Short mmCIF file of C-alpha atoms in Angstrom, two decimals:
data_model
loop_
_atom_site.label_atom_id
_atom_site.label_comp_id
_atom_site.label_asym_id
_atom_site.label_seq_id
_atom_site.Cartn_x
_atom_site.Cartn_y
_atom_site.Cartn_z
CA UNK N 106 0.05 0.03 0.12
CA UNK N 107 2.65 2.45 1.09
CA UNK N 108 4.87 1.21 -1.65
CA UNK N 109 2.39 2.59 -4.35
CA UNK N 110 2.25 5.89 -2.41
CA UNK N 111 5.92 6.26 -2.84
CA UNK N 112 5.84 4.97 -6.41
CA UNK N 113 3.09 7.28 -7.35
CA UNK N 114 5.06 10.23 -5.78
CA UNK N 115 8.32 9.26 -7.58
CA UNK N 116 6.37 9.09 -10.94
CA UNK N 117 4.77 12.60 -10.13
CA UNK N 118 8.31 14.01 -9.48
CA UNK N 119 9.63 12.44 -12.60
CA UNK N 120 6.95 13.68 -14.95
CA UNK N 121 7.01 17.29 -13.52
CA UNK N 122 10.60 17.68 -14.74
CA UNK N 123 11.37 18.36 -18.37
CA UNK N 124 14.01 15.83 -18.32
CA UNK N 125 11.74 12.76 -18.93
CA UNK N 126 9.83 14.49 -21.78
CA UNK N 127 13.04 15.41 -23.55
CA UNK N 128 14.36 12.00 -23.10
CA UNK N 129 11.23 10.36 -24.42
CA UNK N 130 11.17 12.60 -27.39
CA UNK N 131 14.72 11.92 -28.26
CA UNK N 132 14.57 8.26 -27.79
CA UNK N 133 11.37 8.13 -29.94
CA UNK N 134 13.33 9.96 -32.57
CA UNK N 135 16.31 7.73 -32.53
CA UNK N 136 14.18 4.57 -32.37
CA UNK N 137 12.08 5.81 -35.31
CA UNK N 138 15.04 6.69 -37.32
CA UNK N 139 16.72 3.01 -36.79
CA UNK N 140 13.35 1.69 -37.54
CA UNK N 141 12.83 3.47 -40.89
CA UNK N 142 16.44 2.70 -41.80
CA UNK N 143 15.81 -0.92 -41.29
CA UNK N 144 12.74 -0.89 -43.12
CA UNK N 145 14.43 0.70 -45.96
CA UNK N 146 17.13 -2.06 -46.07
CA UNK N 147 14.38 -4.61 -45.87
CA UNK N 148 12.53 -3.38 -48.83
CA UNK N 149 15.87 -3.21 -50.89
CA UNK N 150 16.84 -6.85 -50.10
CA UNK N 151 13.40 -8.24 -50.27
CA UNK N 152 13.97 -9.62 -53.75
CA UNK N 153 16.99 -11.48 -52.54
CA UNK N 154 15.44 -12.71 -49.58
CA UNK N 155 12.48 -14.12 -51.61
CA UNK N 156 14.85 -16.51 -53.28
CA UNK N 157 15.97 -18.12 -49.84
CA UNK N 158 14.42 -21.39 -48.63
CA UNK N 159 13.82 -20.01 -45.23
CA UNK N 160 13.90 -16.15 -45.33
CA UNK N 161 14.04 -13.98 -42.15
CA UNK N 162 10.88 -12.09 -41.64
CA UNK N 163 10.07 -8.47 -41.10
CA UNK N 164 10.28 -8.94 -37.16
CA UNK N 165 13.66 -10.34 -37.52
CA UNK N 166 15.07 -7.97 -39.88
CA UNK N 167 13.48 -4.69 -38.63
CA UNK N 168 12.22 -5.02 -35.01
CA UNK N 169 15.04 -7.03 -33.27
CA UNK N 170 17.65 -4.52 -34.26
CA UNK N 171 15.51 -1.53 -32.91
CA UNK N 172 15.31 -3.57 -29.48
CA UNK N 173 18.95 -4.04 -29.90
CA UNK N 174 19.68 -0.21 -30.03
CA UNK N 175 17.14 0.48 -27.26
CA UNK N 176 19.22 -1.48 -25.08
CA UNK N 177 22.17 0.62 -25.58
CA UNK N 178 20.04 3.77 -25.14
CA UNK N 179 18.81 2.43 -21.98
CA UNK N 180 22.33 2.08 -20.76
CA UNK N 181 23.11 5.63 -21.45
CA UNK N 182 20.04 7.04 -19.82
CA UNK N 183 19.42 4.82 -16.70
CA UNK N 184 22.10 6.60 -14.56
CA UNK N 185 20.36 9.92 -15.28
CA UNK N 186 17.06 8.83 -14.15
CA UNK N 187 18.17 6.73 -11.25
CA UNK N 188 20.70 9.02 -9.90
CA UNK N 189 18.18 11.18 -8.07
CA UNK N 190 16.24 8.41 -6.43
CA UNK N 191 18.06 8.37 -3.03
CA UNK N 192 20.97 10.83 -3.67
CA UNK N 193 18.58 13.75 -4.01
CA UNK N 194 16.38 12.59 -1.25
CA UNK N 195 19.36 12.77 1.00
CA UNK N 196 20.75 16.02 -0.24
CA UNK N 197 17.30 17.55 0.00
CA UNK N 198 16.79 15.99 3.69
CA UNK N 199 13.50 14.49 2.60
CA UNK N 200 14.82 11.00 3.35
CA UNK N 201 14.22 11.64 7.00
CA UNK N 202 10.46 12.04 6.24
CA UNK N 203 10.30 8.79 4.68
CA UNK N 204 12.26 6.85 7.34
CA UNK N 205 10.33 8.60 10.21
CA UNK N 206 6.97 7.53 8.44
CA UNK N 207 5.39 4.11 9.32
CA UNK N 208 6.98 2.74 5.99
CA UNK N 209 9.39 -0.09 5.87
CA UNK N 210 12.58 0.25 4.10
CA UNK N 211 11.88 -2.64 1.64
CA UNK N 212 8.56 -0.66 0.94
CA UNK N 213 10.52 2.47 0.09
CA UNK N 214 13.07 0.72 -2.06
CA UNK N 215 10.49 -1.22 -3.92
CA UNK N 216 8.23 1.75 -4.46
CA UNK N 217 11.08 3.75 -6.06
CA UNK N 218 12.12 0.61 -8.11
CA UNK N 219 8.43 0.17 -9.37
CA UNK N 220 8.29 3.89 -10.39
CA UNK N 221 11.30 3.45 -12.31
CA UNK N 222 10.12 0.35 -14.00
CA UNK N 223 6.77 1.78 -15.04
CA UNK N 224 8.45 4.57 -16.65
CA UNK N 225 10.99 2.15 -18.27
CA UNK N 226 8.17 0.17 -19.71
CA UNK N 227 7.12 3.14 -21.93
CA UNK N 228 10.29 2.15 -24.12
CA UNK N 229 9.20 -1.24 -25.08
CA UNK N 230 5.68 0.20 -25.57
CA UNK N 231 6.84 2.71 -27.95
CA UNK N 232 8.68 0.10 -29.99
CA UNK N 233 5.68 -2.25 -29.91
CA UNK N 234 3.65 0.62 -31.33
CA UNK N 235 6.13 1.25 -34.23
CA UNK N 236 6.09 -2.51 -34.91
CA UNK N 237 2.28 -2.76 -35.14
CA UNK N 238 2.46 -0.24 -38.00
CA UNK N 239 4.09 -2.92 -39.95
CA UNK N 240 0.82 -4.98 -39.77
CA UNK N 241 -0.39 -2.80 -42.61
CA UNK N 242 1.97 -4.43 -45.06
CA UNK N 243 2.80 -7.85 -43.64
CA UNK N 244 2.80 -10.32 -40.65
CA UNK N 245 4.63 -9.94 -37.40
CA UNK N 246 6.24 -12.62 -35.45
CA UNK N 247 4.67 -11.99 -32.07
CA UNK N 248 6.77 -14.55 -30.34
CA UNK N 249 9.93 -12.79 -31.20
CA UNK N 250 8.38 -9.57 -30.42
CA UNK N 251 7.26 -10.85 -27.07
CA UNK N 252 10.68 -12.43 -26.08
CA UNK N 253 12.24 -8.91 -27.08
CA UNK N 254 9.86 -7.10 -24.91
CA UNK N 255 10.51 -9.40 -21.90
CA UNK N 256 14.22 -9.22 -22.51
CA UNK N 257 14.34 -5.31 -22.62
CA UNK N 258 12.13 -5.29 -19.40
CA UNK N 259 14.37 -7.56 -17.57
CA UNK N 260 17.36 -5.69 -18.79
CA UNK N 261 15.83 -2.47 -17.58
CA UNK N 262 15.06 -3.82 -14.24
CA UNK N 263 18.87 -4.79 -13.86
CA UNK N 264 19.88 -1.48 -14.67
CA UNK N 265 17.29 0.28 -12.46
CA UNK N 266 18.23 -1.91 -9.46
CA UNK N 267 21.95 -1.27 -9.93
CA UNK N 268 21.25 2.59 -10.23
CA UNK N 269 19.21 2.51 -7.24
CA UNK N 270 21.85 0.89 -5.30
CA UNK N 271 24.47 3.26 -6.29
CA UNK N 272 22.18 6.22 -5.62
CA UNK N 273 21.62 4.99 -2.10
CA UNK N 274 25.40 5.14 -1.58
CA UNK N 275 25.95 8.80 -1.97
CA UNK N 276 24.30 12.14 -1.30
CA UNK N 277 25.41 13.73 -4.78
CA UNK N 278 23.50 12.77 -7.58
CA UNK N 279 26.20 13.53 -10.13
CA UNK N 280 28.41 10.96 -8.40
CA UNK N 281 25.58 8.42 -8.41
CA UNK N 282 25.07 8.92 -12.23
CA UNK N 283 28.81 8.47 -12.79
CA UNK N 284 28.99 5.63 -10.51
CA UNK N 285 26.10 3.76 -12.37
CA UNK N 286 27.40 4.68 -16.07
CA UNK N 287 30.71 3.40 -15.03
CA UNK N 288 29.61 0.08 -13.67
CA UNK N 289 27.18 -0.30 -16.52
CA UNK N 290 29.83 0.45 -19.24
CA UNK N 291 31.95 -2.16 -17.50
CA UNK N 292 29.31 -4.80 -17.77
CA UNK N 293 28.94 -3.96 -21.34
CA UNK N 294 32.64 -3.98 -22.09
CA UNK N 295 32.69 -7.40 -20.55
CA UNK N 296 30.62 -8.57 -23.26
CA UNK N 297 33.10 -7.20 -25.87
CA UNK N 298 36.22 -8.53 -24.25
CA UNK N 299 34.93 -12.02 -23.85
CA UNK N 300 33.20 -12.68 -27.12
CA UNK N 301 36.12 -14.65 -28.30
CA UNK N 302 37.06 -16.40 -25.11
CA UNK N 303 35.05 -19.15 -23.34
CA UNK N 304 35.94 -17.84 -19.88
CA UNK N 305 33.16 -17.73 -17.01
CA UNK N 306 33.33 -13.90 -17.12
CA UNK N 307 31.17 -13.64 -20.02
CA UNK N 308 28.24 -15.09 -17.99
CA UNK N 309 28.21 -11.76 -16.15
CA UNK N 310 27.64 -9.65 -18.93
CA UNK N 311 24.06 -8.50 -19.00
CA UNK N 312 24.10 -7.72 -22.90
CA UNK N 313 25.03 -11.28 -23.41
CA UNK N 314 21.89 -12.52 -21.79
CA UNK N 315 19.79 -10.02 -23.46
CA UNK N 316 20.96 -11.05 -26.85
CA UNK N 317 19.38 -14.49 -26.17
CA UNK N 318 15.96 -12.65 -25.78
CA UNK N 319 16.92 -10.54 -28.86
CA UNK N 320 17.22 -13.59 -31.17
CA UNK N 321 13.93 -15.02 -29.71
CA UNK N 322 15.50 -17.43 -27.30
CA UNK N 323 14.09 -17.44 -23.81
CA UNK N 324 16.87 -19.15 -22.04
CA UNK N 325 16.25 -20.16 -18.39
CA UNK N 326 19.72 -19.33 -17.47
CA UNK N 327 19.56 -15.84 -18.82
CA UNK N 328 16.16 -15.38 -17.41
CA UNK N 329 17.46 -16.43 -13.95
CA UNK N 330 20.64 -14.49 -14.08
CA UNK N 331 18.63 -11.13 -15.09
CA UNK N 332 16.21 -11.76 -12.29
CA UNK N 333 18.93 -12.57 -9.73
CA UNK N 334 21.05 -9.65 -10.70
CA UNK N 335 18.00 -7.23 -10.13
CA UNK N 336 17.04 -8.85 -6.72
CA UNK N 337 20.57 -8.96 -5.42
CA UNK N 338 20.89 -5.10 -5.93
CA UNK N 339 17.42 -4.43 -4.59
CA UNK N 340 18.42 -6.42 -1.34
CA UNK N 341 21.76 -4.60 -1.18
CA UNK N 342 20.03 -1.30 -1.28
CA UNK N 343 17.60 -2.39 1.44
CA UNK N 344 20.65 -3.60 3.76
CA UNK N 345 22.50 -0.44 3.06
CA UNK N 346 19.72 1.85 4.05
CA UNK N 347 18.95 -0.23 7.16
CA UNK N 348 22.72 -0.17 7.87
CA UNK N 349 22.57 3.48 8.07
CA UNK N 350 19.97 3.51 10.71
CA UNK N 351 22.05 1.15 12.72
CA UNK N 352 25.39 2.66 12.27
CA UNK N 353 24.61 6.20 11.84
CA UNK T 194 -5.65 5.12 15.46
CA UNK T 195 -6.68 4.84 19.11
CA UNK T 196 -4.01 5.64 21.66
CA UNK T 197 -3.90 3.57 24.74
CA UNK T 198 -4.40 6.03 27.68
CA UNK T 199 -2.89 3.58 30.18
CA UNK T 200 0.49 4.27 28.76
CA UNK T 201 2.61 7.39 28.63
CA UNK T 202 2.87 8.85 25.03
CA UNK T 203 6.59 8.40 25.03
CA UNK T 204 8.81 6.60 27.46
CA UNK T 205 12.51 6.47 26.75
CA UNK T 206 14.71 4.50 29.06
CA UNK T 207 18.62 4.66 29.31
CA UNK T 208 19.22 5.69 25.60
CA UNK T 209 22.77 5.53 24.75
CA UNK T 210 24.64 5.97 21.42
CA UNK T 211 28.24 6.00 20.63
CA UNK T 212 29.81 7.12 17.26
CA UNK T 213 33.05 5.16 17.22
CA UNK T 214 34.65 5.63 20.57
CA UNK T 215 32.82 8.87 21.29
CA UNK T 216 29.83 8.59 23.37
CA UNK T 217 27.27 11.04 22.06
CA UNK T 218 24.20 10.28 24.15
CA UNK T 219 24.45 8.71 27.58
CA UNK T 220 21.57 7.50 29.82
CA UNK T 221 18.85 9.72 28.61
CA UNK T 222 15.56 9.08 30.12
CA UNK T 223 12.16 10.73 28.98
CA UNK T 224 8.68 10.23 29.87
CA UNK T 225 5.84 12.30 28.68
CA UNK T 226 2.16 12.21 28.85
CA UNK T 227 -0.74 13.82 26.97
CA UNK T 228 -0.67 17.57 27.46
CA UNK T 229 3.07 17.80 28.21
CA UNK T 230 5.10 20.19 26.11
CA UNK T 231 8.76 19.62 26.80
CA UNK T 232 11.56 22.12 26.00
CA UNK T 233 14.63 20.44 24.92
CA UNK T 234 17.63 22.38 25.49
CA UNK T 235 21.34 22.16 25.23
CA UNK T 236 24.39 23.89 23.51
CA UNK T 237 25.30 22.78 20.01
CA UNK T 238 26.79 19.43 19.86
CA UNK T 239 25.20 18.20 23.17
CA UNK T 240 23.50 15.33 21.53
CA UNK T 241 19.94 16.62 21.08
CA UNK T 242 19.60 15.83 17.41
CA UNK T 243 21.05 12.49 17.86
CA UNK T 244 18.60 11.90 20.75
CA UNK T 245 15.72 13.11 18.49
CA UNK T 246 16.94 10.92 15.63
CA UNK T 247 16.67 8.04 18.00
CA UNK T 248 13.25 8.71 19.27
CA UNK T 249 11.88 9.20 15.71
CA UNK T 250 13.35 5.67 14.64
CA UNK T 251 16.02 7.29 12.35
CA UNK T 252 18.89 5.84 14.34
CA UNK T 253 19.06 2.78 16.37
CA UNK T 254 20.31 3.23 20.08
CA UNK T 255 23.17 1.15 21.30
CA UNK T 256 21.13 0.32 24.29
CA UNK T 257 18.02 1.46 25.90
CA UNK T 258 14.35 1.46 24.72
CA UNK T 259 11.67 3.70 23.33
CA UNK T 260 8.01 3.12 23.60
CA UNK T 261 5.49 5.31 22.06
CA UNK T 262 1.98 4.77 23.38
CA UNK T 263 3.06 1.53 24.81
CA UNK T 264 4.55 0.14 21.51
CA UNK T 265 8.17 -0.64 21.27
CA UNK T 266 9.81 1.49 18.51
CA UNK T 267 12.69 -0.86 18.07
CA UNK T 268 10.63 -4.07 17.90
CA UNK T 269 7.50 -2.76 16.31
CA UNK T 270 8.59 0.31 14.36
CA UNK T 271 5.78 0.42 11.77
CA UNK T 272 3.11 0.78 14.42
CA UNK T 273 5.15 2.98 16.67
CA UNK T 274 5.86 5.45 14.13
CA UNK T 275 2.11 6.01 13.41
CA UNK T 276 1.78 8.02 16.58
CA UNK T 277 4.88 10.22 15.76
CA UNK T 278 4.92 13.46 13.89
CA UNK T 279 8.38 14.80 13.17
CA UNK T 280 9.66 18.17 11.96
CA UNK T 281 13.38 17.89 11.26
CA UNK T 282 15.73 20.76 11.61
CA UNK T 283 15.82 21.31 7.86
CA UNK T 284 12.30 21.14 6.56
CA UNK T 285 11.83 17.85 4.38
CA UNK T 286 10.15 19.36 1.30
CA UNK T 287 9.68 18.19 -2.30
CA UNK T 288 9.94 21.64 -3.91
CA UNK T 289 8.60 20.40 -7.23
CA UNK T 290 5.21 19.55 -5.81
CA UNK T 291 2.34 21.90 -4.89
CA UNK T 292 1.41 22.19 -1.22
CA UNK T 293 -1.71 19.95 -1.64
CA UNK T 294 0.18 17.27 -3.44
CA UNK T 295 2.87 17.29 -0.90
CA UNK T 296 0.41 17.03 2.13
CA UNK T 297 -1.60 14.44 0.43
CA UNK T 298 1.57 12.42 -0.03
CA UNK T 299 2.52 13.04 3.79
CA UNK T 300 -0.94 11.84 4.74
CA UNK T 301 -0.98 8.63 2.48
CA UNK T 302 2.47 7.95 3.71
CA UNK T 303 1.31 7.77 7.32
CA UNK T 304 -1.43 5.34 6.29
CA UNK T 305 -4.67 7.62 6.18
CA UNK T 306 -7.29 6.13 4.10
CA UNK T 307 -8.08 7.78 0.80
CA UNK T 308 -11.47 8.99 2.15
CA UNK T 309 -10.07 10.71 5.14
CA UNK T 310 -6.94 12.37 3.21
CA UNK T 311 -9.21 15.35 2.00
CA UNK T 312 -10.74 15.97 5.31
CA UNK T 313 -7.21 15.81 7.04
CA UNK T 314 -5.91 18.22 4.31
CA UNK T 315 -8.48 20.82 4.75
CA UNK T 316 -8.20 20.78 8.57
CA UNK T 317 -4.55 21.04 8.44
CA UNK T 318 -4.37 23.86 5.92
CA UNK T 319 -6.77 25.80 7.98
CA UNK T 320 -4.77 25.30 11.16
CA UNK T 321 -1.40 26.22 9.52
CA UNK T 322 -3.00 29.08 7.48
CA UNK T 323 -1.97 27.40 4.12
CA UNK T 324 -5.47 27.68 2.48
CA UNK T 325 -4.49 30.25 0.04
CA UNK T 326 -1.35 28.58 -1.35
CA UNK T 327 -2.65 25.04 -1.87
CA UNK T 328 -1.98 25.05 -5.64
CA UNK T 329 1.33 26.65 -5.43
CA UNK T 330 4.64 24.88 -5.77
CA UNK T 331 6.64 24.60 -2.61
CA UNK T 332 9.70 25.68 -4.09
CA UNK T 333 8.47 29.29 -4.78
CA UNK T 334 7.11 29.87 -1.42
CA UNK T 335 8.59 32.18 1.25
CA UNK T 336 10.62 30.67 4.09
CA UNK T 337 7.94 31.25 6.50
CA UNK T 338 5.33 29.43 4.36
CA UNK T 339 7.73 26.53 3.77
CA UNK T 340 8.20 26.17 7.33
CA UNK T 341 4.35 26.04 7.92
CA UNK T 342 3.98 23.40 5.20
CA UNK T 343 6.66 21.35 7.03
CA UNK T 344 4.72 21.70 10.26
CA UNK T 345 1.66 20.71 8.68
CA UNK T 346 3.10 17.44 7.15
CA UNK T 347 4.02 16.58 10.83
CA UNK T 348 0.70 17.07 12.23
CA UNK T 349 -1.51 15.90 9.30
CA UNK T 350 -2.06 12.54 10.61
CA UNK T 351 -3.00 13.70 14.01
CA UNK T 352 -0.11 12.01 15.74
CA UNK T 353 0.03 11.56 19.67
CA UNK T 354 3.55 12.83 19.90
CA UNK T 355 4.89 15.68 17.83
CA UNK T 356 8.63 16.08 17.77
CA UNK T 357 9.94 19.55 16.51
CA UNK T 358 13.44 20.52 16.00
CA UNK T 359 13.72 24.45 16.11
CA UNK T 360 10.22 25.09 14.42
CA UNK T 361 10.54 28.93 14.56
CA UNK T 362 13.70 29.33 12.80
CA UNK T 363 13.57 31.62 9.88
CA UNK T 364 10.07 33.08 10.82
CA UNK T 365 9.29 36.55 11.06
CA UNK T 366 8.02 37.85 14.45
CA UNK T 367 4.40 37.54 13.55
CA UNK T 368 4.57 34.16 12.25
CA UNK T 369 6.58 33.19 15.34
CA UNK T 370 3.83 34.35 17.46
CA UNK T 371 1.18 32.21 15.40
CA UNK T 372 3.52 29.06 15.43
CA UNK T 373 3.77 29.42 19.23
CA UNK T 374 0.01 29.76 19.51
CA UNK T 375 -0.23 26.69 17.26
CA UNK T 376 1.97 24.69 19.39
CA UNK T 377 0.20 25.77 22.68
CA UNK T 378 -2.92 24.74 21.13
CA UNK T 379 -1.66 21.32 19.98
CA UNK T 380 -0.04 21.00 23.43
CA UNK T 381 -3.25 20.65 25.03
CA UNK T 382 -4.15 17.28 23.32
CA UNK T 383 -0.71 16.04 22.23
CA UNK T 384 2.64 15.39 23.83
CA UNK T 385 5.12 17.58 22.27
CA UNK T 386 8.99 17.73 22.39
CA UNK T 387 10.45 20.97 21.12
CA UNK T 388 14.11 21.75 20.63
CA UNK T 389 14.96 25.28 20.46
CA UNK T 390 17.94 27.70 21.38
CA UNK T 391 15.42 30.50 22.09
CA UNK T 392 14.97 30.20 25.92
CA UNK T 393 12.00 32.73 26.03
CA UNK T 394 10.26 30.52 23.47
CA UNK T 395 10.61 27.58 25.70
CA UNK T 396 9.42 29.58 28.71
CA UNK T 397 6.25 30.58 26.77
CA UNK T 398 5.20 27.45 25.27
CA UNK T 399 6.49 24.65 27.37
CA UNK T 400 5.59 23.27 30.70
CA UNK T 401 8.61 21.01 31.28
CA UNK T 402 12.18 21.48 30.50
CA UNK T 403 15.19 19.33 30.04
CA UNK T 404 18.76 20.37 29.32
CA UNK T 405 21.23 18.19 27.73
CA UNK T 406 24.99 18.88 28.12
CA UNK T 407 27.77 16.55 26.74
CA UNK T 408 25.29 13.81 26.08
CA UNK T 409 23.75 13.67 29.61
CA UNK T 410 20.62 15.21 30.91
CA UNK T 411 21.60 17.63 33.54
CA UNK T 412 18.28 19.11 34.20
CA UNK T 413 14.70 17.73 34.14
CA UNK T 414 12.08 19.75 35.71
CA UNK T 415 8.77 21.47 35.54
CA UNK T 416 8.88 25.11 34.50
CA UNK T 417 6.50 26.04 37.24
CA UNK T 418 8.85 24.53 39.85
CA UNK T 419 11.73 26.68 38.51
CA UNK T 420 9.47 29.85 38.66
CA UNK T 421 8.43 29.00 42.31
CA UNK T 422 12.16 28.78 43.21
CA UNK T 423 12.61 32.03 41.49
CA UNK T 424 15.18 30.61 39.09
CA UNK T 425 15.61 32.10 35.71
CA UNK T 426 15.94 29.66 32.91
CA UNK T 427 18.85 31.57 31.28
CA UNK T 428 20.93 31.58 34.42
CA UNK T 429 20.35 27.70 34.88
CA UNK T 430 21.25 27.19 31.23
CA UNK T 431 24.44 29.10 31.54
CA UNK T 432 25.41 27.52 34.79
CA UNK T 433 24.87 23.89 33.78
CA UNK T 434 26.33 24.08 30.35
CA UNK T 435 29.27 26.61 30.48
CA UNK T 436 31.46 24.87 32.79
CA UNK T 437 33.79 22.07 31.69
CA UNK T 438 33.36 22.16 28.03
CA UNK T 439 34.46 18.94 26.47
CA UNK T 440 38.15 19.02 25.69
CA UNK T 441 37.59 17.97 22.07
CA UNK T 442 35.64 20.98 21.64
CA UNK T 443 38.63 23.20 22.53
CA UNK T 444 41.08 21.17 20.40
CA UNK T 445 38.93 22.37 17.33
#
């Protein structure tokens, strides 16, 4: 109950700032551009594709790459959106109000996480709306579309929980943003570094797991990894905030 | 929210808190009933804020217990915190929200049902004279209004215990009079802990006074008692807190 109160407050604060509207507009521009570019390519290579025995459909050629780009965009914007969640509360001394209220710390953390996730769900929603326009001229592979949506939401939940945790460590939003960006970039680079080798490190790359969803493969290991990653950082955030009460 | 009248509104026993090896609060006891307004005094660095953070559940004490209306704050924080309204030294305001939005959030945060939020909001705006500014953004209000919004968020859920950390800082003389009148009014039906550096303020609104020095309580008395013995609060304060200032303070 109080979790939703906190979530609705976060969303209110998010949508009164111009930041998210600019973000949504820019994102839609970039995604639509990529989308149209892919559509153009598809129309050009369509005659060749028709000669193949098992040609890739429009979902595979157009929609999946858009999701792939969206995951990179998500990496860049999560730090900006997550930085204020705790760091700014602390800097404006409003965290005291939340902690003095009859609200448990898990409810505070989950409320903030929920608000960020509701916002992040707009991203796959925008892409789905773009994709639906393709129905006018062809058939969509809804299975592939669905696995991409699930993958992007899971990836977003990992980014959000990581950003939330880093934001809870400091009272400077800028430091929180840079910290999350740094860690997210490391997780990305880890993917690039380990493409060739077969070391265990590659399993830690979030993008590698997202790629499975991107090609329409709902792998239990990837699903479990992304979920556990998000849960781990939520639990760490709760422990950190509770530790502050105990240790001052 | 029905307070149990057989218990004192707040009862703190042997509160102790250290930061590292430095003991900040040592053996603080506190007991307030309904209708008590306690003036909580002490020089800067005496441990007042730390004590208040412990009483509101923002900081866990190393030892000792706090019970609010008979409910243990450490064992059952969610229930105990329902009875507390807290106004921190720096008002906890979301400057991007309007006064109405902010106070509605405060009410819901304290578990008020949707039906009673509107009634509570109207009442508290009347009480804190905020009726004209409900639709304005908090960020553009003057300091006096902001302070009143902060007071309003502390009392909107009608807590039994109100804890205020320097509630009149930054207000003009007229507003100070109004806030003091409000505190006196609230004091009839609530228990209030008020920290302040203005001794005349404590004399005008409180009926009890506690003075802290170097983490210990050095005075706990009724103001009437002090008056009967013809003792001036200012003299007492100077006597009790001026001597043997802690060595680390000199070192700085």
